[in-house]
């Protein structure tokens, strides 16, 4: 076994040196804060002392054993099938070695568990890699509550995205079909009317689906708020003028196939995006992140202020929320977690975003 001691300023510096000199199979045996240098006991510098080790001859990557061949007797088809299944199983085990459980195997158990959990939530690898040295450093300096420290890291990651606190007069929801825009719009309206005591009016441009207009009219009647259906840009502008005295004008747009370029172009020609309007892109958390990213790309010509994620109750993986925020530098407006109006609408801030990942809210 090869053992080395390092004195460094940060855990990241230690990890870089350990991986560079001992390899990725190295294990941290101990780490503690020490003071070095100084004169007559004064002006000492605080450092981390990290002891790491690696077994000599440790393989850098898992390998799959090649089975011995039997030259004198050929295996039967059924036996060959069983052997093939065993090979597939071995390959799967080799591939799975890149998971967080394997990657962070040398970390303290409490730290490793956090990374395994976040990976299961779908947090992308680059974010975990950035978090790792900071979380280790906090752990070895005595910050034993690693979940709390992980939540602090995520909070710091998204704080710069939350600049505006107040909703603007016009609230516009856009997005592909099937993400639940109309139901979400009703939840927002109910919150503003019933909880905040605001005056609200509806505008819908979704003239493609009669059922959508009927559904929105039902919500409007229940909340006792006015609704106007607009078939062109002129009618839309007149509706804005008519509702100018209301606190909020909530706008429902048609849900169409986001791969249809004409849809986004029509949206731009219909709605006069302006300074007094917040436009939120509605995305379903049941979709793959690659599909979400394609949707964002399609709507790139529209001024999107934030994301609004729906269907969180239909998936156990919420990491895409952080991934999308981090990649596109946009905050999250709300998350929905069911069909009930207005209850299943969760406010998202920089202070509670990490709670969703740890199932605390």
C-alpha atoms as a printed R data frame, in Angstrom:
    type eleno elety resid chain resno       x       y       z
1   ATOM     1    CA   UNK     A     1   0.000   0.000   0.000
2   ATOM     2    CA   UNK     A     2   1.294   3.446  -0.930
3   ATOM     3    CA   UNK     A     3   0.496   6.200   1.610
4   ATOM     4    CA   UNK     A     4   1.025   9.931   1.171
5   ATOM     5    CA   UNK     A     5   0.361  12.992   3.327
6   ATOM     6    CA   UNK     A     6  -0.704  16.342   1.880
7   ATOM     7    CA   UNK     A     7  -0.985  19.789   3.442
8   ATOM     8    CA   UNK     A     8  -3.198  22.001   1.340
9   ATOM     9    CA   UNK     A     9  -5.410  25.067   1.490
10  ATOM    10    CA   UNK     A    10  -8.596  23.392   0.256
11  ATOM    11    CA   UNK     A    11  -9.989  19.895  -0.175
12  ATOM    12    CA   UNK     A    12 -10.234  20.507  -3.922
13  ATOM    13    CA   UNK     A    13  -6.469  21.037  -4.037
14  ATOM    14    CA   UNK     A    14  -5.995  17.798  -2.088
15  ATOM    15    CA   UNK     A    15  -8.297  15.836  -4.391
16  ATOM    16    CA   UNK     A    16  -6.483  17.123  -7.475
17  ATOM    17    CA   UNK     A    17  -3.104  16.088  -6.043
18  ATOM    18    CA   UNK     A    18  -4.346  12.684  -4.845
19  ATOM    19    CA   UNK     A    19  -5.905  11.827  -8.197
20  ATOM    20    CA   UNK     A    20  -2.848  13.084 -10.057
21  ATOM    21    CA   UNK     A    21  -0.295  11.166  -7.951
22  ATOM    22    CA   UNK     A    22  -2.159   8.124  -6.619
23  ATOM    23    CA   UNK     A    23  -4.983   7.746  -9.140
24  ATOM    24    CA   UNK     A    24  -8.759   7.621  -8.843
25  ATOM    25    CA   UNK     A    25  -8.675   4.404  -6.789
26  ATOM    26    CA   UNK     A    26  -6.994   6.213  -3.877
27  ATOM    27    CA   UNK     A    27  -8.786   6.276  -0.513
28  ATOM    28    CA   UNK     A    28  -8.726   9.174   1.976
29  ATOM    29    CA   UNK     A    29  -7.691   7.704   5.333
30  ATOM    30    CA   UNK     A    30  -7.827  10.839   7.435
31  ATOM    31    CA   UNK     A    31  -8.167  14.597   7.210
32  ATOM    32    CA   UNK     A    32  -7.887  17.300   9.837
33  ATOM    33    CA   UNK     A    33  -7.318  21.026  10.202
34  ATOM    34    CA   UNK     A    34  -3.780  21.995  11.276
35  ATOM    35    CA   UNK     A    35  -1.833  25.218  11.757
36  ATOM    36    CA   UNK     A    36   1.606  25.634  10.205
37  ATOM    37    CA   UNK     A    37   4.405  28.210  10.043
38  ATOM    38    CA   UNK     A    38   4.287  31.374  12.108
39  ATOM    39    CA   UNK     A    39   6.831  32.995  14.430
40  ATOM    40    CA   UNK     A    40   6.969  32.363  18.183
41  ATOM    41    CA   UNK     A    41   3.523  30.783  17.994
42  ATOM    42    CA   UNK     A    42   2.005  33.748  16.161
43  ATOM    43    CA   UNK     A    43   0.709  34.290  12.611
44  ATOM    44    CA   UNK     A    44   0.173  30.599  11.946
45  ATOM    45    CA   UNK     A    45  -1.628  29.566   8.774
46  ATOM    46    CA   UNK     A    46  -4.579  27.201   8.793
47  ATOM    47    CA   UNK     A    47  -4.191  24.192   6.478
48  ATOM    48    CA   UNK     A    48  -5.844  20.840   5.803
49  ATOM    49    CA   UNK     A    49  -3.738  17.744   6.445
50  ATOM    50    CA   UNK     A    50  -4.986  14.891   4.286
51  ATOM    51    CA   UNK     A    51  -3.644  11.323   4.355
52  ATOM    52    CA   UNK     A    52  -4.464   9.157   1.329
53  ATOM    53    CA   UNK     A    53  -3.488   5.664   0.252
54  ATOM    54    CA   UNK     A    54  -3.817   3.294  -2.673
55  ATOM    55    CA   UNK     A    55  -3.234  -0.444  -2.952
56  ATOM    56    CA   UNK     A    56  -0.262  -1.222  -5.155
57  ATOM    57    CA   UNK     A    57  -1.308  -2.816  -8.408
58  ATOM    58    CA   UNK     A    58  -4.896  -1.583  -8.110
59  ATOM    59    CA   UNK     A    59  -6.517  -1.740 -11.575
60  ATOM    60    CA   UNK     A    60  -7.627   1.598 -12.962
61  ATOM    61    CA   UNK     A    61 -10.782   0.211 -14.475
62  ATOM    62    CA   UNK     A    62 -12.990  -2.847 -13.948
63  ATOM    63    CA   UNK     A    63 -12.467  -5.719 -16.284
64  ATOM    64    CA   UNK     A    64 -14.682  -8.587 -17.327
65  ATOM    65    CA   UNK     A    65 -13.130 -12.022 -16.983
66  ATOM    66    CA   UNK     A    66 -13.016 -14.024 -20.125
67  ATOM    67    CA   UNK     A    67 -14.489 -17.455 -19.545
68  ATOM    68    CA   UNK     A    68 -12.403 -20.521 -20.271
69  ATOM    69    CA   UNK     A    69 -13.215 -22.315 -23.482
70  ATOM    70    CA   UNK     A    70 -13.780 -26.028 -23.684
71  ATOM    71    CA   UNK     A    71 -12.031 -27.129 -26.879
72  ATOM    72    CA   UNK     A    72 -13.259 -30.704 -26.874
73  ATOM    73    CA   UNK     A    73 -16.959 -30.128 -26.308
74  ATOM    74    CA   UNK     A    74 -19.225 -27.441 -27.772
75  ATOM    75    CA   UNK     A    75 -21.840 -26.044 -25.425
76  ATOM    76    CA   UNK     A    76 -25.497 -26.726 -26.162
77  ATOM    77    CA   UNK     A    77 -27.669 -23.794 -27.398
78  ATOM    78    CA   UNK     A    78 -29.379 -23.511 -24.003
79  ATOM    79    CA   UNK     A    79 -26.043 -23.474 -22.173
80  ATOM    80    CA   UNK     A    80 -24.708 -20.872 -24.643
81  ATOM    81    CA   UNK     A    81 -27.776 -18.713 -23.898
82  ATOM    82    CA   UNK     A    82 -27.135 -18.935 -20.143
83  ATOM    83    CA   UNK     A    83 -23.481 -18.033 -20.647
84  ATOM    84    CA   UNK     A    84 -24.508 -15.072 -22.793
85  ATOM    85    CA   UNK     A    85 -26.799 -13.842 -20.028
86  ATOM    86    CA   UNK     A    86 -23.917 -14.107 -17.553
87  ATOM    87    CA   UNK     A    87 -21.691 -12.076 -19.874
88  ATOM    88    CA   UNK     A    88 -24.378  -9.395 -20.225
89  ATOM    89    CA   UNK     A    89 -24.747  -9.283 -16.439
90  ATOM    90    CA   UNK     A    90 -20.971  -8.879 -16.030
91  ATOM    91    CA   UNK     A    91 -20.904  -6.084 -18.583
92  ATOM    92    CA   UNK     A    92 -23.744  -4.290 -16.825
93  ATOM    93    CA   UNK     A    93 -21.845  -4.513 -13.537
94  ATOM    94    CA   UNK     A    94 -18.763  -3.083 -15.239
95  ATOM    95    CA   UNK     A    95 -20.712  -0.195 -16.740
96  ATOM    96    CA   UNK     A    96 -22.465   0.530 -13.430
97  ATOM    97    CA   UNK     A    97 -19.070   1.151 -11.871
98  ATOM    98    CA   UNK     A    98 -19.319   4.730 -13.155
99  ATOM    99    CA   UNK     A    99 -22.257   5.416 -10.815
100 ATOM   100    CA   UNK     A   100 -21.967   7.770  -7.845
101 ATOM   101    CA   UNK     A   101 -21.792   4.799  -5.465
102 ATOM   102    CA   UNK     A   102 -18.640   3.575  -7.190
103 ATOM   103    CA   UNK     A   103 -17.216   6.978  -8.050
104 ATOM   104    CA   UNK     A   104 -17.467   8.239  -4.477
105 ATOM   105    CA   UNK     A   105 -16.751   4.868  -2.820
106 ATOM   106    CA   UNK     A   106 -13.700   6.231  -0.999
107 ATOM   107    CA   UNK     A   107 -15.653   9.125   0.514
108 ATOM   108    CA   UNK     A   108 -17.045   9.066   4.075
109 ATOM   109    CA   UNK     A   109 -20.353   7.201   4.112
110 ATOM   110    CA   UNK     A   110 -22.434  10.280   4.982
111 ATOM   111    CA   UNK     A   111 -20.980  12.206   2.038
112 ATOM   112    CA   UNK     A   112 -21.322   9.298  -0.382
113 ATOM   113    CA   UNK     A   113 -24.993   8.844   0.538
114 ATOM   114    CA   UNK     A   114 -25.719  12.459  -0.387
115 ATOM   115    CA   UNK     A   115 -24.118  12.047  -3.819
116 ATOM   116    CA   UNK     A   116 -25.926   8.762  -4.477
117 ATOM   117    CA   UNK     A   117 -29.222  10.419  -3.570
118 ATOM   118    CA   UNK     A   118 -28.578  13.439  -5.805
119 ATOM   119    CA   UNK     A   119 -27.550  11.191  -8.690
120 ATOM   120    CA   UNK     A   120 -30.785   9.212  -8.267
121 ATOM   121    CA   UNK     A   121 -32.616  12.522  -8.416
122 ATOM   122    CA   UNK     A   122 -31.010  13.151 -11.806
123 ATOM   123    CA   UNK     A   123 -28.523  15.892 -10.867
124 ATOM   124    CA   UNK     A   124 -25.984  16.024 -13.673
125 ATOM   125    CA   UNK     A   125 -22.449  14.753 -13.092
126 ATOM   126    CA   UNK     A   126 -20.733  18.114 -13.619
127 ATOM   127    CA   UNK     A   127 -22.656  19.656 -10.698
128 ATOM   128    CA   UNK     A   128 -21.785  16.692  -8.444
129 ATOM   129    CA   UNK     A   129 -18.105  16.993  -9.384
130 ATOM   130    CA   UNK     A   130 -18.112  20.699  -8.532
131 ATOM   131    CA   UNK     A   131 -19.825  20.025  -5.223
132 ATOM   132    CA   UNK     A   132 -17.598  17.108  -4.136
133 ATOM   133    CA   UNK     A   133 -14.452  18.914  -2.866
134 ATOM   134    CA   UNK     A   134 -16.489  21.594  -1.097
135 ATOM   135    CA   UNK     A   135 -18.682  19.038   0.660
136 ATOM   136    CA   UNK     A   136 -15.641  16.989   1.676
137 ATOM   137    CA   UNK     A   137 -13.903  20.049   3.048
138 ATOM   138    CA   UNK     A   138 -16.944  20.963   5.175
139 ATOM   139    CA   UNK     A   139 -17.170  17.379   6.425
140 ATOM   140    CA   UNK     A   140 -13.520  17.140   7.486
141 ATOM   141    CA   UNK     A   141 -13.643  20.573   9.117
142 ATOM   142    CA   UNK     A   142 -16.377  19.339  11.402
143 ATOM   143    CA   UNK     A   143 -19.535  20.239   9.465
144 ATOM   144    CA   UNK     A   144 -21.087  16.820   9.940
145 ATOM   145    CA   UNK     A   145 -24.535  17.694   8.548
146 ATOM   146    CA   UNK     A   146 -23.658  17.070   4.902
147 ATOM   147    CA   UNK     A   147 -27.288  17.254   3.734
148 ATOM   148    CA   UNK     A   148 -27.486  20.785   5.108
149 ATOM   149    CA   UNK     A   149 -24.208  21.686   3.371
150 ATOM   150    CA   UNK     A   150 -25.416  20.183   0.078
151 ATOM   151    CA   UNK     A   151 -28.568  22.278   0.330
152 ATOM   152    CA   UNK     A   152 -26.455  25.374   0.971
153 ATOM   153    CA   UNK     A   153 -24.430  24.618  -2.164
154 ATOM   154    CA   UNK     A   154 -27.572  24.280  -4.308
155 ATOM   155    CA   UNK     A   155 -28.982  27.481  -2.814
156 ATOM   156    CA   UNK     A   156 -25.790  29.389  -3.627
157 ATOM   157    CA   UNK     A   157 -25.956  27.947  -7.139
158 ATOM   158    CA   UNK     A   158 -29.382  29.467  -7.866
159 ATOM   159    CA   UNK     A   159 -29.395  32.648  -5.716
160 ATOM   160    CA   UNK     A   160 -28.107  34.859  -8.584
161 ATOM   161    CA   UNK     A   161 -31.103  33.781 -10.692
162 ATOM   162    CA   UNK     A   162 -33.668  35.265  -8.316
163 ATOM   163    CA   UNK     A   163 -33.613  38.998  -8.919
164 ATOM   164    CA   UNK     A   164 -37.237  40.091  -9.304
165 ATOM   165    CA   UNK     A   165 -39.568  39.253  -6.437
166 ATOM   166    CA   UNK     A   166 -42.872  40.748  -7.615
167 ATOM   167    CA   UNK     A   167 -45.017  39.316 -10.406
168 ATOM   168    CA   UNK     A   168 -45.725  41.750 -13.239
169 ATOM   169    CA   UNK     A   169 -49.185  42.744 -14.402
170 ATOM   170    CA   UNK     A   170 -49.273  40.372 -17.391
171 ATOM   171    CA   UNK     A   171 -48.450  36.716 -16.728
172 ATOM   172    CA   UNK     A   172 -48.050  34.674 -19.875
173 ATOM   173    CA   UNK     A   173 -47.739  30.864 -19.997
174 ATOM   174    CA   UNK     A   174 -46.217  29.231 -23.078
175 ATOM   175    CA   UNK     A   175 -45.127  25.699 -23.820
176 ATOM   176    CA   UNK     A   176 -45.885  22.523 -25.751
177 ATOM   177    CA   UNK     A   177 -49.127  20.599 -25.687
178 ATOM   178    CA   UNK     A   178 -49.909  18.276 -22.813
179 ATOM   179    CA   UNK     A   179 -47.901  19.986 -20.062
180 ATOM   180    CA   UNK     A   180 -50.963  21.298 -18.197
181 ATOM   181    CA   UNK     A   181 -50.889  25.030 -18.975
182 ATOM   182    CA   UNK     A   182 -54.621  25.659 -18.574
183 ATOM   183    CA   UNK     A   183 -54.896  23.894 -15.206
184 ATOM   184    CA   UNK     A   184 -51.756  25.667 -14.001
185 ATOM   185    CA   UNK     A   185 -53.183  28.994 -15.107
186 ATOM   186    CA   UNK     A   186 -56.274  28.318 -12.982
187 ATOM   187    CA   UNK     A   187 -54.081  27.508  -9.966
188 ATOM   188    CA   UNK     A   188 -52.207  30.793 -10.378
189 ATOM   189    CA   UNK     A   189 -55.445  32.743 -10.649
190 ATOM   190    CA   UNK     A   190 -56.877  31.042  -7.549
191 ATOM   191    CA   UNK     A   191 -53.740  31.889  -5.581
192 ATOM   192    CA   UNK     A   192 -53.862  35.570  -6.559
193 ATOM   193    CA   UNK     A   193 -57.616  35.905  -5.946
194 ATOM   194    CA   UNK     A   194 -58.166  33.708  -2.869
195 ATOM   195    CA   UNK     A   195 -54.839  34.013  -1.050
196 ATOM   196    CA   UNK     A   196 -53.439  37.384  -2.124
197 ATOM   197    CA   UNK     A   197 -56.709  39.269  -2.599
198 ATOM   198    CA   UNK     A   198 -55.703  40.481  -6.085
199 ATOM   199    CA   UNK     A   199 -58.004  41.266  -8.990
200 ATOM   200    CA   UNK     A   200 -57.430  38.958 -11.952
201 ATOM   201    CA   UNK     A   201 -58.618  38.691 -15.554
202 ATOM   202    CA   UNK     A   202 -58.164  35.883 -18.098
203 ATOM   203    CA   UNK     A   203 -57.161  36.102 -21.744
204 ATOM   204    CA   UNK     A   204 -56.925  32.975 -23.876
205 ATOM   205    CA   UNK     A   205 -55.479  32.687 -27.351
206 ATOM   206    CA   UNK     A   206 -56.045  28.924 -27.430
207 ATOM   207    CA   UNK     A   207 -58.724  28.897 -30.115
208 ATOM   208    CA   UNK     A   208 -57.606  25.515 -31.448
209 ATOM   209    CA   UNK     A   209 -59.294  23.515 -28.697
210 ATOM   210    CA   UNK     A   210 -62.899  24.195 -27.768
211 ATOM   211    CA   UNK     A   211 -62.441  22.075 -24.630
212 ATOM   212    CA   UNK     A   212 -59.665  24.398 -23.418
213 ATOM   213    CA   UNK     A   213 -61.920  27.471 -23.681
214 ATOM   214    CA   UNK     A   214 -64.733  25.610 -21.906
215 ATOM   215    CA   UNK     A   215 -62.377  24.488 -19.136
216 ATOM   216    CA   UNK     A   216 -61.038  28.002 -18.621
217 ATOM   217    CA   UNK     A   217 -64.563  29.479 -18.634
218 ATOM   218    CA   UNK     A   218 -65.495  27.073 -15.817
219 ATOM   219    CA   UNK     A   219 -62.553  28.271 -13.738
220 ATOM   220    CA   UNK     A   220 -63.405  31.907 -14.530
221 ATOM   221    CA   UNK     A   221 -66.998  31.420 -13.340
222 ATOM   222    CA   UNK     A   222 -65.885  29.733 -10.105
223 ATOM   223    CA   UNK     A   223 -63.384  32.511  -9.319
224 ATOM   224    CA   UNK     A   224 -65.723  35.228 -10.592
225 ATOM   225    CA   UNK     A   225 -63.120  36.703 -12.933
226 ATOM   226    CA   UNK     A   226 -63.658  37.956 -16.507
227 ATOM   227    CA   UNK     A   227 -62.458  36.008 -19.563
228 ATOM   228    CA   UNK     A   228 -61.868  37.153 -23.146
229 ATOM   229    CA   UNK     A   229 -61.114  34.849 -26.077
230 ATOM   230    CA   UNK     A   230 -58.847  36.484 -28.674
231 ATOM   231    CA   UNK     A   231 -58.559  35.308 -32.280
232 ATOM   232    CA   UNK     A   232 -55.986  37.817 -33.544
233 ATOM   233    CA   UNK     A   233 -53.438  40.396 -32.395
234 ATOM   234    CA   UNK     A   234 -55.918  43.267 -32.598
235 ATOM   235    CA   UNK     A   235 -58.376  41.554 -30.252
236 ATOM   236    CA   UNK     A   236 -55.522  40.707 -27.897
237 ATOM   237    CA   UNK     A   237 -54.390  44.334 -27.657
238 ATOM   238    CA   UNK     A   238 -57.989  45.487 -27.030
239 ATOM   239    CA   UNK     A   239 -58.310  42.885 -24.253
240 ATOM   240    CA   UNK     A   240 -55.167  44.238 -22.582
241 ATOM   241    CA   UNK     A   241 -56.644  47.751 -22.682
242 ATOM   242    CA   UNK     A   242 -59.975  46.564 -21.272
243 ATOM   243    CA   UNK     A   243 -58.279  44.809 -18.328
244 ATOM   244    CA   UNK     A   244 -55.746  47.560 -17.597
245 ATOM   245    CA   UNK     A   245 -57.253  48.255 -14.150
246 ATOM   246    CA   UNK     A   246 -56.767  44.647 -12.938
247 ATOM   247    CA   UNK     A   247 -53.806  43.640 -10.783
248 ATOM   248    CA   UNK     A   248 -52.936  40.692 -13.004
249 ATOM   249    CA   UNK     A   249 -53.872  39.604 -16.507
250 ATOM   250    CA   UNK     A   250 -53.180  35.878 -16.924
251 ATOM   251    CA   UNK     A   251 -52.739  34.721 -20.513
252 ATOM   252    CA   UNK     A   252 -53.292  31.197 -21.808
253 ATOM   253    CA   UNK     A   253 -51.669  30.287 -25.128
254 ATOM   254    CA   UNK     A   254 -52.340  27.343 -27.412
255 ATOM   255    CA   UNK     A   255 -50.363  24.201 -26.784
256 ATOM   256    CA   UNK     A   256 -48.940  22.925 -30.066
257 ATOM   257    CA   UNK     A   257 -46.200  20.600 -31.236
258 ATOM   258    CA   UNK     A   258 -43.063  22.496 -30.220
259 ATOM   259    CA   UNK     A   259 -41.191  21.058 -33.224
260 ATOM   260    CA   UNK     A   260 -43.496  23.076 -35.488
261 ATOM   261    CA   UNK     A   261 -41.534  26.288 -36.179
262 ATOM   262    CA   UNK     A   262 -44.698  28.070 -37.309
263 ATOM   263    CA   UNK     A   263 -46.138  27.743 -33.796
264 ATOM   264    CA   UNK     A   264 -43.484  29.925 -32.169
265 ATOM   265    CA   UNK     A   265 -43.581  32.399 -35.071
266 ATOM   266    CA   UNK     A   266 -47.356  32.680 -34.745
267 ATOM   267    CA   UNK     A   267 -46.957  33.218 -31.012
268 ATOM   268    CA   UNK     A   268 -44.597  36.136 -31.627
269 ATOM   269    CA   UNK     A   269 -46.882  37.766 -34.172
270 ATOM   270    CA   UNK     A   270 -49.900  37.382 -31.870
271 ATOM   271    CA   UNK     A   271 -48.580  38.449 -28.464
272 ATOM   272    CA   UNK     A   272 -46.765  41.794 -28.086
273 ATOM   273    CA   UNK     A   273 -44.106  40.741 -25.579
274 ATOM   274    CA   UNK     A   274 -43.465  43.820 -23.465
275 ATOM   275    CA   UNK     A   275 -41.705  45.059 -20.354
276 ATOM   276    CA   UNK     A   276 -44.772  44.674 -18.162
277 ATOM   277    CA   UNK     A   277 -45.159  40.967 -18.991
278 ATOM   278    CA   UNK     A   278 -43.631  37.868 -17.390
279 ATOM   279    CA   UNK     A   279 -43.466  34.916 -19.789
280 ATOM   280    CA   UNK     A   280 -43.018  31.508 -18.173
281 ATOM   281    CA   UNK     A   281 -42.102  28.379 -20.124
282 ATOM   282    CA   UNK     A   282 -44.130  25.432 -18.837
283 ATOM   283    CA   UNK     A   283 -42.282  22.084 -18.831
284 ATOM   284    CA   UNK     A   284 -43.443  18.677 -17.582
285 ATOM   285    CA   UNK     A   285 -41.008  16.893 -15.249
286 ATOM   286    CA   UNK     A   286 -42.126  13.578 -16.756
287 ATOM   287    CA   UNK     A   287 -40.268  14.532 -19.957
288 ATOM   288    CA   UNK     A   288 -36.637  13.641 -20.621
289 ATOM   289    CA   UNK     A   289 -34.200  16.464 -19.984
290 ATOM   290    CA   UNK     A   290 -33.036  16.286 -23.608
291 ATOM   291    CA   UNK     A   291 -36.630  16.983 -24.695
292 ATOM   292    CA   UNK     A   292 -36.841  19.911 -22.274
293 ATOM   293    CA   UNK     A   293 -33.643  21.338 -23.737
294 ATOM   294    CA   UNK     A   294 -35.039  21.020 -27.260
295 ATOM   295    CA   UNK     A   295 -38.195  22.875 -26.151
296 ATOM   296    CA   UNK     A   296 -36.067  25.696 -24.700
297 ATOM   297    CA   UNK     A   297 -34.184  25.869 -27.994
298 ATOM   298    CA   UNK     A   298 -37.429  26.146 -29.959
299 ATOM   299    CA   UNK     A   299 -38.632  28.979 -27.729
300 ATOM   300    CA   UNK     A   300 -35.269  30.778 -27.734
301 ATOM   301    CA   UNK     A   301 -36.670  33.687 -29.779
302 ATOM   302    CA   UNK     A   302 -39.323  34.348 -27.101
303 ATOM   303    CA   UNK     A   303 -38.266  36.367 -23.998
304 ATOM   304    CA   UNK     A   304 -38.642  33.693 -21.288
305 ATOM   305    CA   UNK     A   305 -38.282  34.977 -17.711
306 ATOM   306    CA   UNK     A   306 -38.509  31.670 -15.866
307 ATOM   307    CA   UNK     A   307 -39.527  28.008 -15.916
308 ATOM   308    CA   UNK     A   308 -42.714  26.551 -14.491
309 ATOM   309    CA   UNK     A   309 -42.474  22.796 -13.919
310 ATOM   310    CA   UNK     A   310 -45.567  20.572 -13.821
311 ATOM   311    CA   UNK     A   311 -46.321  16.937 -12.915
312 ATOM   312    CA   UNK     A   312 -43.764  16.622 -10.121
313 ATOM   313    CA   UNK     A   313 -46.149  14.119  -8.502
314 ATOM   314    CA   UNK     A   314 -45.733  11.793 -11.483
315 ATOM   315    CA   UNK     A   315 -41.977  11.327 -11.138
316 ATOM   316    CA   UNK     A   316 -39.511  10.594  -8.363
317 ATOM   317    CA   UNK     A   317 -36.660  12.403 -10.139
318 ATOM   318    CA   UNK     A   318 -36.558  16.195  -9.723
319 ATOM   319    CA   UNK     A   319 -32.919  16.864 -10.552
320 ATOM   320    CA   UNK     A   320 -33.823  18.284 -13.963
321 ATOM   321    CA   UNK     A   321 -35.115  21.371 -12.143
322 ATOM   322    CA   UNK     A   322 -31.606  22.259 -10.923
323 ATOM   323    CA   UNK     A   323 -29.961  21.138 -14.167
324 ATOM   324    CA   UNK     A   324 -32.197  23.388 -16.284
325 ATOM   325    CA   UNK     A   325 -31.808  26.360 -13.946
326 ATOM   326    CA   UNK     A   326 -28.026  25.952 -13.931
327 ATOM   327    CA   UNK     A   327 -27.734  25.542 -17.709
328 ATOM   328    CA   UNK     A   328 -30.066  28.353 -18.802
329 ATOM   329    CA   UNK     A   329 -29.588  30.723 -15.856
330 ATOM   330    CA   UNK     A   330 -33.318  31.098 -15.260
331 ATOM   331    CA   UNK     A   331 -35.287  30.789 -12.006
332 ATOM   332    CA   UNK     A   332 -38.298  28.579 -11.377
333 ATOM   333    CA   UNK     A   333 -41.642  30.361 -10.936
334 ATOM   334    CA   UNK     A   334 -43.718  27.499  -9.507
335 ATOM   335    CA   UNK     A   335 -43.875  23.700  -9.398
336 ATOM   336    CA   UNK     A   336 -47.192  21.839  -9.615
337 ATOM   337    CA   UNK     A   337 -47.700  18.482  -7.922
338 ATOM   338    CA   UNK     A   338 -51.245  17.381  -8.811
339 ATOM   339    CA   UNK     A   339 -54.536  18.348 -10.433
340 ATOM   340    CA   UNK     A   340 -56.246  20.026  -7.474
341 ATOM   341    CA   UNK     A   341 -56.967  23.744  -7.895
342 ATOM   342    CA   UNK     A   342 -55.561  25.752  -6.146
343 ATOM   343    CA   UNK     A   343 -53.783  23.430  -3.678
344 ATOM   344    CA   UNK     A   344 -51.253  21.657  -5.887
345 ATOM   345    CA   UNK     A   345 -49.121  24.721  -6.618
346 ATOM   346    CA   UNK     A   346 -45.771  25.032  -4.853
347 ATOM   347    CA   UNK     A   347 -43.937  28.340  -4.613
348 ATOM   348    CA   UNK     A   348 -40.222  28.050  -5.422
349 ATOM   349    CA   UNK     A   349 -37.557  30.352  -4.020
350 ATOM   350    CA   UNK     A   350 -33.797  30.217  -3.624
351 ATOM   351    CA   UNK     A   351 -34.434  29.298   0.028
352 ATOM   352    CA   UNK     A   352 -36.570  26.194  -0.529
353 ATOM   353    CA   UNK     A   353 -35.483  24.837  -3.919
354 ATOM   354    CA   UNK     A   354 -33.120  22.258  -2.381
355 ATOM   355    CA   UNK     A   355 -35.893  20.933  -0.106
356 ATOM   356    CA   UNK     A   356 -37.645  19.391  -3.113
357 ATOM   357    CA   UNK     A   357 -34.568  17.297  -3.904
358 ATOM   358    CA   UNK     A   358 -34.428  15.967  -0.352
359 ATOM   359    CA   UNK     A   359 -38.194  15.375  -0.145
360 ATOM   360    CA   UNK     A   360 -38.653  17.876   2.642
361 ATOM   361    CA   UNK     A   361 -41.404  19.926   0.989
